[in-house]
mmCIF file of C-alpha atoms and ligand atoms in Angstrom:
data_model
loop_
_atom_site.group_PDB
_atom_site.id
_atom_site.type_symbol
_atom_site.label_atom_id
_atom_site.label_comp_id
_atom_site.label_asym_id
_atom_site.label_seq_id
_atom_site.Cartn_x
_atom_site.Cartn_y
_atom_site.Cartn_z
ATOM 1 C CA UNK A 16 158.225 79.922 220.757
ATOM 2 C CA UNK A 17 155.557 78.201 218.623
ATOM 3 C CA UNK A 18 152.113 79.722 218.868
ATOM 4 C CA UNK A 19 149.612 77.478 220.672
ATOM 5 C CA UNK A 20 146.632 75.817 219.088
ATOM 6 C CA UNK A 21 143.126 77.150 219.639
ATOM 7 C CA UNK A 22 140.498 74.372 219.736
ATOM 8 C CA UNK A 23 136.826 75.019 220.386
ATOM 9 C CA UNK A 24 134.081 72.538 221.289
ATOM 10 C CA UNK A 25 130.529 73.029 220.107
ATOM 11 C CA UNK A 26 127.192 71.267 220.267
ATOM 12 C CA UNK A 27 123.721 71.356 221.763
ATOM 13 C CA UNK A 28 122.906 70.681 225.424
ATOM 14 C CA UNK A 29 123.986 67.215 226.588
ATOM 15 C CA UNK A 30 126.367 66.558 223.662
ATOM 16 C CA UNK A 31 129.205 65.596 226.035
ATOM 17 C CA UNK A 32 131.528 68.580 225.491
ATOM 18 C CA UNK A 33 132.577 69.031 229.126
ATOM 19 C CA UNK A 34 133.628 65.397 229.516
ATOM 20 C CA UNK A 35 135.546 65.380 226.240
ATOM 21 C CA UNK A 36 137.367 68.643 226.924
ATOM 22 C CA UNK A 37 138.693 67.217 230.189
ATOM 23 C CA UNK A 38 139.810 64.002 228.477
ATOM 24 C CA UNK A 39 141.558 65.873 225.670
ATOM 25 C CA UNK A 40 143.270 68.160 228.192
ATOM 26 C CA UNK A 41 144.589 65.098 230.069
ATOM 27 C CA UNK A 42 145.916 63.583 226.834
ATOM 28 C CA UNK A 43 147.654 66.780 225.821
ATOM 29 C CA UNK A 44 149.196 67.315 229.246
ATOM 30 C CA UNK A 45 150.431 63.742 229.281
ATOM 31 C CA UNK A 46 152.529 64.410 226.167
ATOM 32 C CA UNK A 47 153.956 67.653 227.512
ATOM 33 C CA UNK A 48 151.616 70.416 226.343
ATOM 34 C CA UNK A 49 150.516 73.275 228.527
ATOM 35 C CA UNK A 50 146.721 73.416 228.392
ATOM 36 C CA UNK A 51 144.278 76.202 229.147
ATOM 37 C CA UNK A 52 140.640 75.114 229.599
ATOM 38 C CA UNK A 53 138.059 77.848 229.176
ATOM 39 C CA UNK A 54 134.327 78.250 228.774
ATOM 40 C CA UNK A 55 132.008 80.722 227.144
ATOM 41 C CA UNK A 56 130.148 82.698 228.222
ATOM 42 C CA UNK A 57 132.555 83.206 231.112
ATOM 43 C CA UNK A 58 136.218 82.361 231.576
ATOM 44 C CA UNK A 59 137.186 85.730 233.095
ATOM 45 C CA UNK A 60 135.864 87.469 236.237
ATOM 46 C CA UNK A 61 133.846 89.864 234.055
ATOM 47 C CA UNK A 62 132.686 87.037 231.788
ATOM 48 C CA UNK A 63 131.520 84.916 234.732
ATOM 49 C CA UNK A 64 129.344 87.806 235.957
ATOM 50 C CA UNK A 65 127.885 88.120 232.468
ATOM 51 C CA UNK A 66 127.318 84.330 232.437
ATOM 52 C CA UNK A 67 125.331 84.588 235.654
ATOM 53 C CA UNK A 68 123.215 87.393 234.183
ATOM 54 C CA UNK A 69 122.581 85.390 231.013
ATOM 55 C CA UNK A 70 121.765 82.067 232.628
ATOM 56 C CA UNK A 71 120.835 82.135 236.284
ATOM 57 C CA UNK A 72 120.009 85.654 237.519
ATOM 58 C CA UNK A 73 116.539 86.111 239.028
ATOM 59 C CA UNK A 74 116.410 89.378 237.043
ATOM 60 C CA UNK A 75 116.932 87.856 233.589
ATOM 61 C CA UNK A 76 113.377 86.722 232.682
ATOM 62 C CA UNK A 77 112.701 89.651 230.340
ATOM 63 C CA UNK A 78 116.021 89.493 228.473
ATOM 64 C CA UNK A 79 115.630 90.246 224.778
ATOM 65 C CA UNK A 80 117.383 88.244 222.067
ATOM 66 C CA UNK A 81 119.351 91.363 221.116
ATOM 67 C CA UNK A 82 120.596 91.878 224.695
ATOM 68 C CA UNK A 83 121.510 88.184 224.832
ATOM 69 C CA UNK A 84 123.548 88.521 221.625
ATOM 70 C CA UNK A 85 125.437 91.549 222.930
ATOM 71 C CA UNK A 86 126.128 90.041 226.356
ATOM 72 C CA UNK A 87 127.516 86.831 224.796
ATOM 73 C CA UNK A 88 129.837 88.983 222.758
ATOM 74 C CA UNK A 89 130.801 91.278 225.621
ATOM 75 C CA UNK A 90 131.987 88.203 227.504
ATOM 76 C CA UNK A 91 133.808 87.070 224.326
ATOM 77 C CA UNK A 92 135.529 90.417 223.728
ATOM 78 C CA UNK A 93 136.914 90.170 227.276
ATOM 79 C CA UNK A 94 138.133 86.558 227.188
ATOM 80 C CA UNK A 95 139.781 86.989 223.768
ATOM 81 C CA UNK A 96 141.950 89.878 224.957
ATOM 82 C CA UNK A 97 142.420 88.965 228.622
ATOM 83 C CA UNK A 98 143.092 85.236 228.246
ATOM 84 C CA UNK A 99 143.022 83.629 224.779
ATOM 85 C CA UNK A 100 145.517 85.826 222.933
ATOM 86 C CA UNK A 101 148.120 85.861 225.733
ATOM 87 C CA UNK A 102 147.799 82.080 226.228
ATOM 88 C CA UNK A 103 148.239 81.358 222.512
ATOM 89 C CA UNK A 104 151.190 83.744 222.319
ATOM 90 C CA UNK A 105 152.786 81.835 225.216
ATOM 91 C CA UNK A 106 152.435 78.566 223.258
ATOM 92 C CA UNK A 107 149.572 77.085 225.296
ATOM 93 C CA UNK A 108 146.909 74.775 223.920
ATOM 94 C CA UNK A 109 143.645 76.634 224.431
ATOM 95 C CA UNK A 110 140.530 74.437 224.722
ATOM 96 C CA UNK A 111 137.334 76.459 224.868
ATOM 97 C CA UNK A 112 133.908 75.075 225.702
ATOM 98 C CA UNK A 113 131.913 77.047 223.057
ATOM 99 C CA UNK A 114 132.973 80.089 221.067
ATOM 100 C CA UNK A 115 131.404 82.159 218.299
ATOM 101 C CA UNK A 116 129.732 79.244 216.494
ATOM 102 C CA UNK A 117 127.433 79.057 219.535
ATOM 103 C CA UNK A 118 126.339 82.619 218.829
ATOM 104 C CA UNK A 119 125.611 81.847 215.189
ATOM 105 C CA UNK A 120 123.705 78.686 216.183
ATOM 106 C CA UNK A 121 121.807 79.982 219.262
ATOM 107 C CA UNK A 122 121.264 83.700 218.597
ATOM 108 C CA UNK A 123 121.341 83.512 214.786
ATOM 109 C CA UNK A 124 119.442 80.300 214.050
ATOM 110 C CA UNK A 125 117.804 79.652 217.451
ATOM 111 C CA UNK A 126 116.576 83.186 218.234
ATOM 112 C CA UNK A 127 116.313 83.980 214.526
ATOM 113 C CA UNK A 128 118.276 87.234 214.650
ATOM 114 C CA UNK A 129 119.615 88.631 211.379
ATOM 115 C CA UNK A 130 122.620 86.466 210.473
ATOM 116 C CA UNK A 131 124.621 89.301 208.887
ATOM 117 C CA UNK A 132 124.231 91.470 211.996
ATOM 118 C CA UNK A 133 125.178 88.520 214.216
ATOM 119 C CA UNK A 134 128.301 87.982 212.097
ATOM 120 C CA UNK A 135 129.419 91.592 212.279
ATOM 121 C CA UNK A 136 128.964 91.715 216.066
ATOM 122 C CA UNK A 137 130.991 88.509 216.411
ATOM 123 C CA UNK A 138 133.721 90.000 214.228
ATOM 124 C CA UNK A 139 133.846 93.106 216.406
ATOM 125 C CA UNK A 140 134.144 90.934 219.545
ATOM 126 C CA UNK A 141 136.855 88.581 218.271
ATOM 127 C CA UNK A 142 138.915 91.103 216.305
ATOM 128 C CA UNK A 143 140.412 88.351 214.119
ATOM 129 C CA UNK A 144 141.015 85.676 216.791
ATOM 130 C CA UNK A 145 139.598 82.475 215.303
ATOM 131 C CA UNK A 146 139.823 78.811 216.307
ATOM 132 C CA UNK A 147 142.328 76.601 214.469
ATOM 133 C CA UNK A 148 139.955 73.688 214.914
ATOM 134 C CA UNK A 149 136.356 73.275 216.055
ATOM 135 C CA UNK A 150 134.988 69.942 217.246
ATOM 136 C CA UNK A 151 131.261 69.773 216.778
ATOM 137 C CA UNK A 152 129.813 66.994 218.938
ATOM 138 C CA UNK A 153 126.641 66.144 217.139
ATOM 139 C CA UNK A 154 123.722 64.462 218.916
ATOM 140 C CA UNK A 155 120.081 64.293 217.816
ATOM 141 C CA UNK A 156 117.466 66.553 219.427
ATOM 142 C CA UNK A 157 116.102 63.412 221.182
ATOM 143 C CA UNK A 158 119.475 62.449 222.703
ATOM 144 C CA UNK A 159 120.087 66.059 223.710
ATOM 145 C CA UNK A 160 116.675 66.334 225.437
ATOM 146 C CA UNK A 161 117.092 62.963 227.163
ATOM 147 C CA UNK A 162 120.589 63.767 228.514
ATOM 148 C CA UNK A 163 119.371 67.153 229.713
ATOM 149 C CA UNK A 164 116.442 65.493 231.532
ATOM 150 C CA UNK A 165 118.689 62.941 233.214
ATOM 151 C CA UNK A 166 121.237 65.638 234.218
ATOM 152 C CA UNK A 167 118.400 67.718 235.694
ATOM 153 C CA UNK A 168 117.132 64.724 237.658
ATOM 154 C CA UNK A 169 120.529 63.915 239.231
ATOM 155 C CA UNK A 170 121.849 67.413 240.034
ATOM 156 C CA UNK A 171 120.250 69.945 242.385
ATOM 157 C CA UNK A 172 117.936 72.191 240.349
ATOM 158 C CA UNK A 173 119.543 75.395 239.108
ATOM 159 C CA UNK A 174 117.346 77.480 236.849
ATOM 160 C CA UNK A 175 118.917 78.196 233.440
ATOM 161 C CA UNK A 176 117.096 80.755 231.274
ATOM 162 C CA UNK A 177 118.483 79.389 227.995
ATOM 163 C CA UNK A 178 117.457 75.790 228.759
ATOM 164 C CA UNK A 179 113.873 77.069 229.226
ATOM 165 C CA UNK A 180 113.542 77.567 225.456
ATOM 166 C CA UNK A 181 111.184 75.201 223.618
ATOM 167 C CA UNK A 182 112.048 72.178 221.510
ATOM 168 C CA UNK A 183 111.672 74.072 218.232
ATOM 169 C CA UNK A 184 114.398 76.478 219.389
ATOM 170 C CA UNK A 185 116.844 73.606 219.983
ATOM 171 C CA UNK A 186 115.954 72.058 216.634
ATOM 172 C CA UNK A 187 116.819 75.368 214.939
ATOM 173 C CA UNK A 188 120.095 75.483 216.915
ATOM 174 C CA UNK A 189 120.956 71.943 215.762
ATOM 175 C CA UNK A 190 120.196 72.895 212.158
ATOM 176 C CA UNK A 191 122.348 76.020 212.550
ATOM 177 C CA UNK A 192 125.307 73.896 213.638
ATOM 178 C CA UNK A 193 124.827 71.592 210.648
ATOM 179 C CA UNK A 194 124.951 74.595 208.297
ATOM 180 C CA UNK A 195 128.077 76.000 210.020
ATOM 181 C CA UNK A 196 129.883 72.653 209.806
ATOM 182 C CA UNK A 197 128.914 72.164 206.154
ATOM 183 C CA UNK A 198 130.160 75.671 205.260
ATOM 184 C CA UNK A 199 133.574 75.299 206.910
ATOM 185 C CA UNK A 200 134.589 71.649 206.641
ATOM 186 C CA UNK A 201 138.312 72.395 207.085
ATOM 187 C CA UNK A 202 137.866 74.039 210.491
ATOM 188 C CA UNK A 203 134.706 72.401 211.842
ATOM 189 C CA UNK A 204 134.800 68.612 212.292
ATOM 190 C CA UNK A 205 131.670 66.585 212.942
ATOM 191 C CA UNK A 206 132.067 64.101 215.794
ATOM 192 C CA UNK A 207 129.291 61.610 216.518
ATOM 193 C CA UNK A 208 128.502 62.538 220.133
ATOM 194 C CA UNK A 209 126.040 59.663 220.543
ATOM 195 C CA UNK A 210 128.900 57.096 220.676
ATOM 196 C CA UNK A 211 130.217 55.848 224.054
ATOM 197 C CA UNK A 212 132.589 58.273 225.826
ATOM 198 C CA UNK A 213 135.733 56.250 224.945
ATOM 199 C CA UNK A 214 134.869 56.091 221.275
ATOM 200 C CA UNK A 215 134.199 59.846 221.092
ATOM 201 C CA UNK A 216 137.506 60.463 222.859
ATOM 202 C CA UNK A 217 139.408 58.288 220.344
ATOM 203 C CA UNK A 218 137.775 60.000 217.376
ATOM 204 C CA UNK A 219 138.685 63.406 218.782
ATOM 205 C CA UNK A 220 142.282 62.341 219.290
ATOM 206 C CA UNK A 221 142.517 61.138 215.669
ATOM 207 C CA UNK A 222 141.400 64.597 214.522
ATOM 208 C CA UNK A 223 143.578 66.593 216.926
ATOM 209 C CA UNK A 224 146.846 64.662 216.894
ATOM 210 C CA UNK A 225 147.983 65.452 213.324
ATOM 211 C CA UNK A 226 147.515 69.155 213.989
ATOM 212 C CA UNK A 227 149.624 69.352 217.123
ATOM 213 C CA UNK A 228 152.754 71.468 217.211
ATOM 214 C CA UNK A 229 155.846 69.531 218.357
ATOM 215 C CA UNK A 230 156.714 70.008 222.013
ATOM 216 C CA UNK A 231 160.305 70.178 223.316
ATOM 217 C CA UNK A 232 160.861 66.659 224.581
ATOM 218 C CA UNK A 233 159.239 64.808 221.640
HETATM 219 P P1 TMP B 308 126.935 75.735 228.922
HETATM 220 O O1 TMP B 308 128.252 76.340 229.359
HETATM 221 O O2 TMP B 308 126.328 74.872 229.972
HETATM 222 O O3 TMP B 308 127.011 75.118 227.573
HETATM 223 O O4 TMP B 308 125.922 76.952 228.837
HETATM 224 C C1 TMP B 308 126.087 78.006 227.958
HETATM 225 C C2 TMP B 308 124.747 78.335 227.348
HETATM 226 O O5 TMP B 308 124.882 79.545 226.613
HETATM 227 C C3 TMP B 308 124.255 77.279 226.387
HETATM 228 O O6 TMP B 308 122.849 77.165 226.535
HETATM 229 C C4 TMP B 308 124.544 77.876 225.018
HETATM 230 C C5 TMP B 308 124.454 79.350 225.269
HETATM 231 N N1 TMP B 308 125.282 80.200 224.411
HETATM 232 C C6 TMP B 308 124.653 81.018 223.479
HETATM 233 O O7 TMP B 308 123.437 81.021 223.392
HETATM 234 N N2 TMP B 308 125.440 81.813 222.704
HETATM 235 C C7 TMP B 308 126.797 81.875 222.810
HETATM 236 O O8 TMP B 308 127.465 82.618 222.080
HETATM 237 C C8 TMP B 308 127.432 81.010 223.791
HETATM 238 C C9 TMP B 308 128.919 81.044 223.942
HETATM 239 C C10 TMP B 308 126.631 80.198 224.568
#
């Protein structure tokens, strides 16, 4: 059986990842692929508890950047072994909302932790499991802030520790993503996330389609 394809989605808050992952999953299913949709941090029972601690827990106000880095990677070490590797081995298309580029961008560039240490902790967590393709939905800091504001005004308020960071933090994160994408142009593809949903979806399909393994009935 052909190994599945591992595709990750990256970008700052409000870049449209969640919508586009669902649309890509529908496309892939429609042509006969089995699709696994995941998110980080989270995606396993242990990972979802870690996600709560990182984002929403009433006890998380004093979390240090170092603890944040390790918790992100604890969740990652679990999802890689419990879900991602078995799904890929079974030939599934794995679509993950964020993966290790988020750690480089948020903990490395955003929190300004030592980039070499961040890299070695990521490597320990992933143990060689890397995405085949990463779609980086790029939006400006202004679009990101505006979409976040409008999401917060329509949904019931749920405190999120990471979203409490200041604007400078998100600018550093955005810069971090630009550096990552420039360093690995084969794996990481820039997608203009400021376009209308349909246009973003079409662009993503143009990038993904040539890389798809053939499925039985096609
Ligand atoms: P989201 O699922 O709504 O995107 O929330 C996840 C948050 O966690 C988001 O603010 C980005 C952040 N994050 C990191 O800081 N580092 C990481 O390694 C990952 C996976 C996410």
